[in-house]
PDB file of C-alpha atoms in Angstrom:
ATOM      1  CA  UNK A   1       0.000   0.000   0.000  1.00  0.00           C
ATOM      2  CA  UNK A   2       2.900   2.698   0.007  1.00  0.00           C
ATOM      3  CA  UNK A   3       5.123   3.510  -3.013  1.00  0.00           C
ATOM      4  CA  UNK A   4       7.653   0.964  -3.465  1.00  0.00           C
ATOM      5  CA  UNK A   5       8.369  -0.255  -6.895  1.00  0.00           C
ATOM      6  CA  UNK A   6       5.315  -3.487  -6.247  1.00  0.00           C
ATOM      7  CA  UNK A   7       3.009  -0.754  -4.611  1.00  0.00           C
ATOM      8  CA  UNK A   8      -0.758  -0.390  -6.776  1.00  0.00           C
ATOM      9  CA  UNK A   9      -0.119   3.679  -6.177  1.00  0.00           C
ATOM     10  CA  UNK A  10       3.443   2.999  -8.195  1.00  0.00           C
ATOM     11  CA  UNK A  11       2.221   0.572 -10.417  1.00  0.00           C
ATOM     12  CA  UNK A  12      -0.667   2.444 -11.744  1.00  0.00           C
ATOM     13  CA  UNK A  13       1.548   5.974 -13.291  1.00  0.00           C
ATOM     14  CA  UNK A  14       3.813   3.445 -15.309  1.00  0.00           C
ATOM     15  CA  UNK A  15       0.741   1.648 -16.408  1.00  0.00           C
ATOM     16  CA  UNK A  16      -1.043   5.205 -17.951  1.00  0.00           C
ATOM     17  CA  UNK A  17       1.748   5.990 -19.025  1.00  0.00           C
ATOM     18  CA  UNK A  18       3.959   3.345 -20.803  1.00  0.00           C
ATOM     19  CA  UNK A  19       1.438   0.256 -20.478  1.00  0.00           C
ATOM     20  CA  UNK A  20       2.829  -1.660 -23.365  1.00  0.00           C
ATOM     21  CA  UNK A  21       6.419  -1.894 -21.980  1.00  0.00           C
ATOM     22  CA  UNK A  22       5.381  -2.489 -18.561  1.00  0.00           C
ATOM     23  CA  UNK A  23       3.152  -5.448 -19.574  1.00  0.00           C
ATOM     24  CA  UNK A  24       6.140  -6.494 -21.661  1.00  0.00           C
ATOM     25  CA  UNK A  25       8.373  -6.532 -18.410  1.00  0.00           C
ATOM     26  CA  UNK A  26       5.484  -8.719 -16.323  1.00  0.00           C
ATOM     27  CA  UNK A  27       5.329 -11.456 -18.621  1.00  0.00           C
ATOM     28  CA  UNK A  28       8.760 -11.739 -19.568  1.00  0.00           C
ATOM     29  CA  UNK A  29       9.693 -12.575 -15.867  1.00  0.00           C
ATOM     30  CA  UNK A  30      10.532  -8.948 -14.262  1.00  0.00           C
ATOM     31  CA  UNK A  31       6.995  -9.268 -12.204  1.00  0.00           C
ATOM     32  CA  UNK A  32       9.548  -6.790  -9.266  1.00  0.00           C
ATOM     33  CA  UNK A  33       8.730  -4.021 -11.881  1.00  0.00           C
ATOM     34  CA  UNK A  34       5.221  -3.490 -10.671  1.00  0.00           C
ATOM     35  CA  UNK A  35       2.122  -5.022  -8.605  1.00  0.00           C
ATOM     36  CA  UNK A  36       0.408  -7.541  -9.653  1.00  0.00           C
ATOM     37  CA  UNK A  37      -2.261  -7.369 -12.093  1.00  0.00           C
ATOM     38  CA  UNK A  38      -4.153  -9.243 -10.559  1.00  0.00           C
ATOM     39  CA  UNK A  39      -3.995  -7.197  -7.464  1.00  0.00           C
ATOM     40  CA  UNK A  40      -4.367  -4.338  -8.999  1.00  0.00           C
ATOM     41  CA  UNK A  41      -7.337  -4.909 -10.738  1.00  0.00           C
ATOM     42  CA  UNK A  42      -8.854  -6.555  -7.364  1.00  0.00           C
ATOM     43  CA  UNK A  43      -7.931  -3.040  -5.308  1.00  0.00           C
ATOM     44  CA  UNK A  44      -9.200  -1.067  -8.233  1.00  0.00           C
ATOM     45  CA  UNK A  45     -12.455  -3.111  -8.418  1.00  0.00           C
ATOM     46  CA  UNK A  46     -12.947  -2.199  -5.011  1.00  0.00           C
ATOM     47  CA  UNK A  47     -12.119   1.469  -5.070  1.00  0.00           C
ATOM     48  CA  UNK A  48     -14.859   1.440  -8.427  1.00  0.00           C
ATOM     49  CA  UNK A  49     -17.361  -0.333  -6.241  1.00  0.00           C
ATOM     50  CA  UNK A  50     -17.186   1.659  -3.962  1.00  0.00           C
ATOM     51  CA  UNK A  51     -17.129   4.921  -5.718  1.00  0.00           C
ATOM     52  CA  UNK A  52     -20.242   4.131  -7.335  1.00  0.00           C
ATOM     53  CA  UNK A  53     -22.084   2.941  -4.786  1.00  0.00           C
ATOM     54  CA  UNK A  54     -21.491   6.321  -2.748  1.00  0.00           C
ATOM     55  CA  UNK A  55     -21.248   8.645  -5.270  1.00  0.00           C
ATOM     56  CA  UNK A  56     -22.026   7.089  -8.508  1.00  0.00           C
ATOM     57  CA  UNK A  57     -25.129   8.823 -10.833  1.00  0.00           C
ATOM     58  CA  UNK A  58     -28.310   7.533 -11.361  1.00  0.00           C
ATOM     59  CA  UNK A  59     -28.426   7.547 -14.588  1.00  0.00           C
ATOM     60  CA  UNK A  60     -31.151   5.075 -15.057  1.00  0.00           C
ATOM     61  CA  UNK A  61     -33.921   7.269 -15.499  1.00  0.00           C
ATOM     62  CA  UNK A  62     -32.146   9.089 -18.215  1.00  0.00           C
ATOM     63  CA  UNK A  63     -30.784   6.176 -20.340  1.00  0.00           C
ATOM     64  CA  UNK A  64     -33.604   5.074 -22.095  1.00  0.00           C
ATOM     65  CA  UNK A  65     -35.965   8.049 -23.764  1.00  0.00           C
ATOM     66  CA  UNK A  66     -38.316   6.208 -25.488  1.00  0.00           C
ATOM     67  CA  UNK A  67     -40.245   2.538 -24.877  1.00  0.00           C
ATOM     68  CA  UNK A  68     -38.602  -0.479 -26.458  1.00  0.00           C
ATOM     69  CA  UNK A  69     -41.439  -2.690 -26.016  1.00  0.00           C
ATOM     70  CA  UNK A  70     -40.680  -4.965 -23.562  1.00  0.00           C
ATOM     71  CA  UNK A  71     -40.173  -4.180 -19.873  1.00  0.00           C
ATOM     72  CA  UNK A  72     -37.510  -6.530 -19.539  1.00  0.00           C
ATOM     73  CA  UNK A  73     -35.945  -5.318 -22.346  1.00  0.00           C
ATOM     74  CA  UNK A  74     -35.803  -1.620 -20.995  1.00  0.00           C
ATOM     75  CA  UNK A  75     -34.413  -3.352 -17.615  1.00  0.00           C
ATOM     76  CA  UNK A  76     -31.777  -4.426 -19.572  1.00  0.00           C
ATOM     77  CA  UNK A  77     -30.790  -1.631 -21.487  1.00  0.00           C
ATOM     78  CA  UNK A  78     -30.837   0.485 -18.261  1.00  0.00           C
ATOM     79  CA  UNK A  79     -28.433  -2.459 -16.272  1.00  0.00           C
ATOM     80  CA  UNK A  80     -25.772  -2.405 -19.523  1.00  0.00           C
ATOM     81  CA  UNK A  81     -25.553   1.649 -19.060  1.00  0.00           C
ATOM     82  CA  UNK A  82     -25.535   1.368 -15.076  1.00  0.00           C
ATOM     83  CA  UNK A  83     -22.837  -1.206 -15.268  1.00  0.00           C
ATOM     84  CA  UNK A  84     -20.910   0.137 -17.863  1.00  0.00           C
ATOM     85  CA  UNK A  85     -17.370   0.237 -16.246  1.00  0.00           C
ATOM     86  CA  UNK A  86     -18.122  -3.785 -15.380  1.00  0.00           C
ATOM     87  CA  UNK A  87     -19.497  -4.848 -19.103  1.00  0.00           C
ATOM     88  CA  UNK A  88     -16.213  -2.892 -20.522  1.00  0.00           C
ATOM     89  CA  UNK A  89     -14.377  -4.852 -18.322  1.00  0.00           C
ATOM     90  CA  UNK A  90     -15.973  -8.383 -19.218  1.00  0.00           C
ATOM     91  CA  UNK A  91     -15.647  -7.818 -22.922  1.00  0.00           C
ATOM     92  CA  UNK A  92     -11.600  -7.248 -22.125  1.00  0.00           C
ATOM     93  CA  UNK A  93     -11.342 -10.484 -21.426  1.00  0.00           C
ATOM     94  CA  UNK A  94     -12.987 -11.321 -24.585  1.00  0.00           C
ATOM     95  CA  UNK A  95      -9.898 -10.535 -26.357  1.00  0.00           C
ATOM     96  CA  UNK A  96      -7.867 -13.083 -25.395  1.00  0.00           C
ATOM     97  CA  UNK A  97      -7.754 -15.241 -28.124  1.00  0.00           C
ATOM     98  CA  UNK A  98      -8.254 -12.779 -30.763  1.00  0.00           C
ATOM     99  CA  UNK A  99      -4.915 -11.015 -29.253  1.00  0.00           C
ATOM    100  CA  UNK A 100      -3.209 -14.443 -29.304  1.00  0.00           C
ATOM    101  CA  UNK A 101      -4.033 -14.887 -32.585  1.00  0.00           C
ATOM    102  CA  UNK A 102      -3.306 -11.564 -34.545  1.00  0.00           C
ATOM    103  CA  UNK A 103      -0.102 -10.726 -32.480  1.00  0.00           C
ATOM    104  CA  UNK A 104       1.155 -14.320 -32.568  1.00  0.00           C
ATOM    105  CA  UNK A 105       4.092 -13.842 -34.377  1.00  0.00           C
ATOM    106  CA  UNK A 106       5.053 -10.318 -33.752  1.00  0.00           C
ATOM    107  CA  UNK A 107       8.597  -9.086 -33.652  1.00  0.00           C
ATOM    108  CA  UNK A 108       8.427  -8.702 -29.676  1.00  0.00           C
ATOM    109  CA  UNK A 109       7.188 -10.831 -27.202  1.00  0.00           C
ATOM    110  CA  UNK A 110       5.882 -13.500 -30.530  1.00  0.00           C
ATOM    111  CA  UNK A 111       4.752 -17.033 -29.530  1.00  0.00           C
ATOM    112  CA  UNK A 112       3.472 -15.195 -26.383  1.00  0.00           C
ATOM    113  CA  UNK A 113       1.068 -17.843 -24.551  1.00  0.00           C
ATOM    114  CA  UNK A 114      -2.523 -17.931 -23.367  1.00  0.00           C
ATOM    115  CA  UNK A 115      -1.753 -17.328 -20.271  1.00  0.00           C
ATOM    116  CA  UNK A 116       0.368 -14.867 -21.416  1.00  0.00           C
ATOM    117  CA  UNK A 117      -2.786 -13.056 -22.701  1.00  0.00           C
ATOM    118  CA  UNK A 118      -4.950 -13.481 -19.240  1.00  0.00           C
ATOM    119  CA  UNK A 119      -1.964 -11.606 -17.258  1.00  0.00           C
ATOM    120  CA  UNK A 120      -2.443  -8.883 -20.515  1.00  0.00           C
ATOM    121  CA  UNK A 121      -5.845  -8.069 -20.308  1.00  0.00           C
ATOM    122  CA  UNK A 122      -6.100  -8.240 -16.332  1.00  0.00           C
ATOM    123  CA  UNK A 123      -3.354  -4.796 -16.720  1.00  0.00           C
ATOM    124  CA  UNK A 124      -5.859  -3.486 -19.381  1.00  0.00           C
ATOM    125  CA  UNK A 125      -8.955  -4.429 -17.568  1.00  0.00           C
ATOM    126  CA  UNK A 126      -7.319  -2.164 -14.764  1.00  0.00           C
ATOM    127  CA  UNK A 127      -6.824   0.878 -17.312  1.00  0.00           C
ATOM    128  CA  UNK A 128     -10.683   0.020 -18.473  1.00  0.00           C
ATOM    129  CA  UNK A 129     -11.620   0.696 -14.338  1.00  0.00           C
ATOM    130  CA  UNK A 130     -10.056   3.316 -14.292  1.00  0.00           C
ATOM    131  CA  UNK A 131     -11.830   4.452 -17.234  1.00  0.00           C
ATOM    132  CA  UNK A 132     -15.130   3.478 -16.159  1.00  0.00           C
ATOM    133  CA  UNK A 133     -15.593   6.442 -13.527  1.00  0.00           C
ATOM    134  CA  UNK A 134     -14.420   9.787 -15.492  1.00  0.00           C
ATOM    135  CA  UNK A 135     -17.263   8.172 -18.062  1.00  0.00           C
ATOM    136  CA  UNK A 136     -19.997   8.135 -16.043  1.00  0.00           C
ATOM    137  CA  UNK A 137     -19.927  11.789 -16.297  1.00  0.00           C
ATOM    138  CA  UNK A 138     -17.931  12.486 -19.535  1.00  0.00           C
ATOM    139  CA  UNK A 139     -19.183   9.546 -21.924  1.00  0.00           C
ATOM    140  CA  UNK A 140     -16.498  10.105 -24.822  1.00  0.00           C
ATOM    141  CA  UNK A 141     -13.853   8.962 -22.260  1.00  0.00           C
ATOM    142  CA  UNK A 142     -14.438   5.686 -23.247  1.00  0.00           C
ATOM    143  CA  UNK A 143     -13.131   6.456 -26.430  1.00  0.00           C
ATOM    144  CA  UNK A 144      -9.519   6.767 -25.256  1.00  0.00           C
ATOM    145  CA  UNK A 145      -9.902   2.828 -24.609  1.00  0.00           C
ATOM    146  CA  UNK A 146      -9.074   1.816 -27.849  1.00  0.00           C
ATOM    147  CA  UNK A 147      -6.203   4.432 -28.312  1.00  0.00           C
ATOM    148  CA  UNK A 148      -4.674   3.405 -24.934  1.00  0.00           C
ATOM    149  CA  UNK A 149      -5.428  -0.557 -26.418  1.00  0.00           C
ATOM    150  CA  UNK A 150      -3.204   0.653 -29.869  1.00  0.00           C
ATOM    151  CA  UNK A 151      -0.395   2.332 -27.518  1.00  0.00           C
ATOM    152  CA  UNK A 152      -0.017  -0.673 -25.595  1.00  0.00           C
ATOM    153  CA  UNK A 153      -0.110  -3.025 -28.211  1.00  0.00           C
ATOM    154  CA  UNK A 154       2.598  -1.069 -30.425  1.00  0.00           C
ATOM    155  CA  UNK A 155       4.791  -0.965 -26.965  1.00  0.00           C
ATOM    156  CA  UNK A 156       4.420  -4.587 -26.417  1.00  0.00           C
ATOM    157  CA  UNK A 157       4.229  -6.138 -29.719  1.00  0.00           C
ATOM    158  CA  UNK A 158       6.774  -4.278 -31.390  1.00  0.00           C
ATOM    159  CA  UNK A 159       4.679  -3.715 -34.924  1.00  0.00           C
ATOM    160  CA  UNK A 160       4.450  -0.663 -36.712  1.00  0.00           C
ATOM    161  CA  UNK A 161       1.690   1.902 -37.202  1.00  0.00           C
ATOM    162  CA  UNK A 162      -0.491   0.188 -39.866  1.00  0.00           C
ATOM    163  CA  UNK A 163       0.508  -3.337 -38.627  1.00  0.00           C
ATOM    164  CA  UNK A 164      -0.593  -2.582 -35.185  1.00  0.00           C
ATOM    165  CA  UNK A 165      -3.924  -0.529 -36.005  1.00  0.00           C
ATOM    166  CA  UNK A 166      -5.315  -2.820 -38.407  1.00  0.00           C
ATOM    167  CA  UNK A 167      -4.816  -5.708 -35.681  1.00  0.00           C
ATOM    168  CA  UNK A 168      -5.928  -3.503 -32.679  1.00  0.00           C
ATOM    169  CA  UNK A 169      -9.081  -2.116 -34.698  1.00  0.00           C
ATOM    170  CA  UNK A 170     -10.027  -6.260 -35.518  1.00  0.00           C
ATOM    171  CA  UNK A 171      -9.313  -7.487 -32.031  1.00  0.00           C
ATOM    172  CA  UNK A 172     -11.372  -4.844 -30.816  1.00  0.00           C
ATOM    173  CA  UNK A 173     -14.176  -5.884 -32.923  1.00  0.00           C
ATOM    174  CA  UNK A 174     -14.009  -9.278 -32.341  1.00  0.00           C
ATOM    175  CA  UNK A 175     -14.448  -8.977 -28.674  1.00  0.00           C
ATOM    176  CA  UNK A 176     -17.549  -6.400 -29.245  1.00  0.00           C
ATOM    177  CA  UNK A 177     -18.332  -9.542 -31.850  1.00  0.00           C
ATOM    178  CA  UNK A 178     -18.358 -12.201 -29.106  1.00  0.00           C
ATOM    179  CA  UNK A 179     -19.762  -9.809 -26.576  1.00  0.00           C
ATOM    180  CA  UNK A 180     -22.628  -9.082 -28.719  1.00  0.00           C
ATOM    181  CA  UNK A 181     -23.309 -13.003 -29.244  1.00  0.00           C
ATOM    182  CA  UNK A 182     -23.233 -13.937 -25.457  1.00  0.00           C
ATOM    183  CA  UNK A 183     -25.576 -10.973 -25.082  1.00  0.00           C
ATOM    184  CA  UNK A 184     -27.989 -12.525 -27.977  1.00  0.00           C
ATOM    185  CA  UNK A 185     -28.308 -15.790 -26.894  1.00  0.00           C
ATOM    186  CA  UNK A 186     -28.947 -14.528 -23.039  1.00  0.00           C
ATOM    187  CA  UNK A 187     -31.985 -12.204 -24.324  1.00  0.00           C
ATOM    188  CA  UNK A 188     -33.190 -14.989 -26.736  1.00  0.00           C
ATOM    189  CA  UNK A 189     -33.112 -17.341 -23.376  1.00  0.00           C
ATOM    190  CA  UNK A 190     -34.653 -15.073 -21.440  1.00  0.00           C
ATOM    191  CA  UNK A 191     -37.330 -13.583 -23.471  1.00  0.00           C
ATOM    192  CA  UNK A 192     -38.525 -16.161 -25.622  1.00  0.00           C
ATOM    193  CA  UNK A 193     -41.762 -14.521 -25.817  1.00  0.00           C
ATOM    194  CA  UNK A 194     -40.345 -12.177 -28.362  1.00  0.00           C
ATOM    195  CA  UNK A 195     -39.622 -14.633 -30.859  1.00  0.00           C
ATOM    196  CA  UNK A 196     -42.800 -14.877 -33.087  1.00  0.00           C
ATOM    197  CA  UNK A 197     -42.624 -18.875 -34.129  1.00  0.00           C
ATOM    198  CA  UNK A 198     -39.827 -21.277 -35.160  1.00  0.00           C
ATOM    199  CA  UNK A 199     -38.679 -20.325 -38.387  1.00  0.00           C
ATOM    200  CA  UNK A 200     -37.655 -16.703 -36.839  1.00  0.00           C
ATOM    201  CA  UNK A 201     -35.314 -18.626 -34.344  1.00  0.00           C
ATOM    202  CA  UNK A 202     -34.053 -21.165 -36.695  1.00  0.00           C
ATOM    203  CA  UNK A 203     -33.260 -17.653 -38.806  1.00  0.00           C
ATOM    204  CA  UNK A 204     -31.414 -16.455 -36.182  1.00  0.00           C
ATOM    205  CA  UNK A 205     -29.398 -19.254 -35.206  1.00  0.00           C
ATOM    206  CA  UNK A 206     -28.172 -19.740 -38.934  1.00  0.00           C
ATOM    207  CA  UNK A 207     -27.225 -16.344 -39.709  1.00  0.00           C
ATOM    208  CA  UNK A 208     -25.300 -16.049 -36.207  1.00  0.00           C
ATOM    209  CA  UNK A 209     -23.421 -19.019 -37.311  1.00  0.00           C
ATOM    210  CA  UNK A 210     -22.677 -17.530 -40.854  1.00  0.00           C
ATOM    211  CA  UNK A 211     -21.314 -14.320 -38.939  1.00  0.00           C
ATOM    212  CA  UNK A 212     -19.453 -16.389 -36.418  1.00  0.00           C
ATOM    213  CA  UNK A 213     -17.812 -18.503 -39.350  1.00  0.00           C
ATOM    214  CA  UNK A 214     -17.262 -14.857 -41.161  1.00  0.00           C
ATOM    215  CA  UNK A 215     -15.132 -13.820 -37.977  1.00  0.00           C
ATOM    216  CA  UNK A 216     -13.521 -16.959 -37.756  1.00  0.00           C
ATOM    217  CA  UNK A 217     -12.554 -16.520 -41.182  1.00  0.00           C
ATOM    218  CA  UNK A 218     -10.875 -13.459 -40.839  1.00  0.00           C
ATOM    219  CA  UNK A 219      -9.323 -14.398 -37.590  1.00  0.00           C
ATOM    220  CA  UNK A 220      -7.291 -17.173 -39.072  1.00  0.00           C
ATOM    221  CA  UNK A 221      -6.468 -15.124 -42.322  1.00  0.00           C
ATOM    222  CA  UNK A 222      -5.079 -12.678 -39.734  1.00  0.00           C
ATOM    223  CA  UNK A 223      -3.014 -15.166 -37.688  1.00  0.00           C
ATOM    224  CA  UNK A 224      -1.662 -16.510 -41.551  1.00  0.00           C
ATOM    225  CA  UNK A 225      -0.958 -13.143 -42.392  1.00  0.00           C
ATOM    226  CA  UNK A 226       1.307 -13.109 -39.189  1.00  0.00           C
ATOM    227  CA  UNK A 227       3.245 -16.102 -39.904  1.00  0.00           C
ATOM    228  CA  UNK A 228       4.016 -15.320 -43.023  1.00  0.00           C
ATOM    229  CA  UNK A 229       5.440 -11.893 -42.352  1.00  0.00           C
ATOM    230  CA  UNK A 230       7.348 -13.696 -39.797  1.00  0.00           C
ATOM    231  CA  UNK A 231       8.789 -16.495 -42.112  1.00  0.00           C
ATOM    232  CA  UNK A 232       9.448 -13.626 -44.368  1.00  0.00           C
ATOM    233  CA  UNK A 233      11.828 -12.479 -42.133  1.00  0.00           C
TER     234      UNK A 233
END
């Protein structure tokens, strides 16, 4: 809790401001450098938690202006926008595997592991936390995620500008991607009452496949793209 080099108040300056080469450092054995991620995104949980259950807005009178037919629906609009900080931070660990995939062969830190990837996103789920509060109040905040996700990538991956914002902009969509199906298949479960008969569902279901095989698609062209450049080489 003080300001020694494995301190969260040390830790969390280095990670705003050079994230890509302190991540780089943690998973290439120097773990001294800084605190745990995992700690750190456990003590900044915490702080967030309690932040916005003190002091946070209620913002879910103002969320939804019109009526989306369904009162479980508008329930569920209003939770995503109350939780915001928390759903940003579940959909950072949906890039796991789309990270291990594009930046597989990079020319720093390549053949990085899975594991690897978990120990990744728990630093970026920290700088998504962090995030979370400033945009309850200033919503284009959230916007600086994916610039602070291209920083940190370039840092750690070692790619240049085009190489790392074509893979940063994909990996970012593929976790939105995932996100959004998990989110599907939870309303369709919960409000089957929506769907008017069979062939609607059966609809559904195929042309989610057909989007998830799209994705998967592109995700291996990606990681073939990346193993060629590094054979080139």
């Amino acid at each position: 809790w003080g300001f020694e080099s494995q301190s969260f108040f040390s830790s969390l300056p280095q990670l705003l401001g050079r994230p890509g080469y302190l991540i780089s450092d943690y998973i290439n054995g120097r773990q001294k450098v800084c605190c745990s991620p995992i700690s750190m995104l456990f003590i900044l949980a915490i702080i967030v938690m309690l932040y916005l259950h003190f002091w946070g807005l209620d913002i879910s009178s103002k969320v939804i202006s019109a009526d989306l037919g369904d009162e479980r629906l508008n329930q569920s609009i209003i939770w995503l926008w109350s939780n915001l900080g928390w759903c940003m931070l579940f959909e950072t660990f949906m890039l796991v595997l789309p990270t291990w995939l594009l930046f597989r062969f990079s020319p720093k830190n390549s053949r990085h592991t899975v594991p690897d990837g978990f120990f990744i996103q728990f630093f970026m789920g920290t700088l998504v936390l962090l995030f979370s509060i400033p945009a309850e109040y200033i919503k284009c905040i959230i916007w600086y995620i994916p610039v602070y996700y291209y920083f940190a990538y370039r840092q750690l991956f070692g790619y240049g500008f085009w190489g790392t914002l074509w893979r940063t902009v994909f990996v970012i969509f593929e976790g939105m991607f995932f996100s959004g199906i998990l989110l599907a298949f939870f309303v369709s479960a919960t409000m089957k009452d929506l769907i008017a008969d069979k062939e609607t569902l059966i609809g559904i279901i195929v042309l989610t496949i057909i989007i998830f095989a799209i994705n998967a698609g592109f995700l291996y062209l990606g990681y073939r793209i990346g193993k060629k450049s590094e054979s080139s080489h």
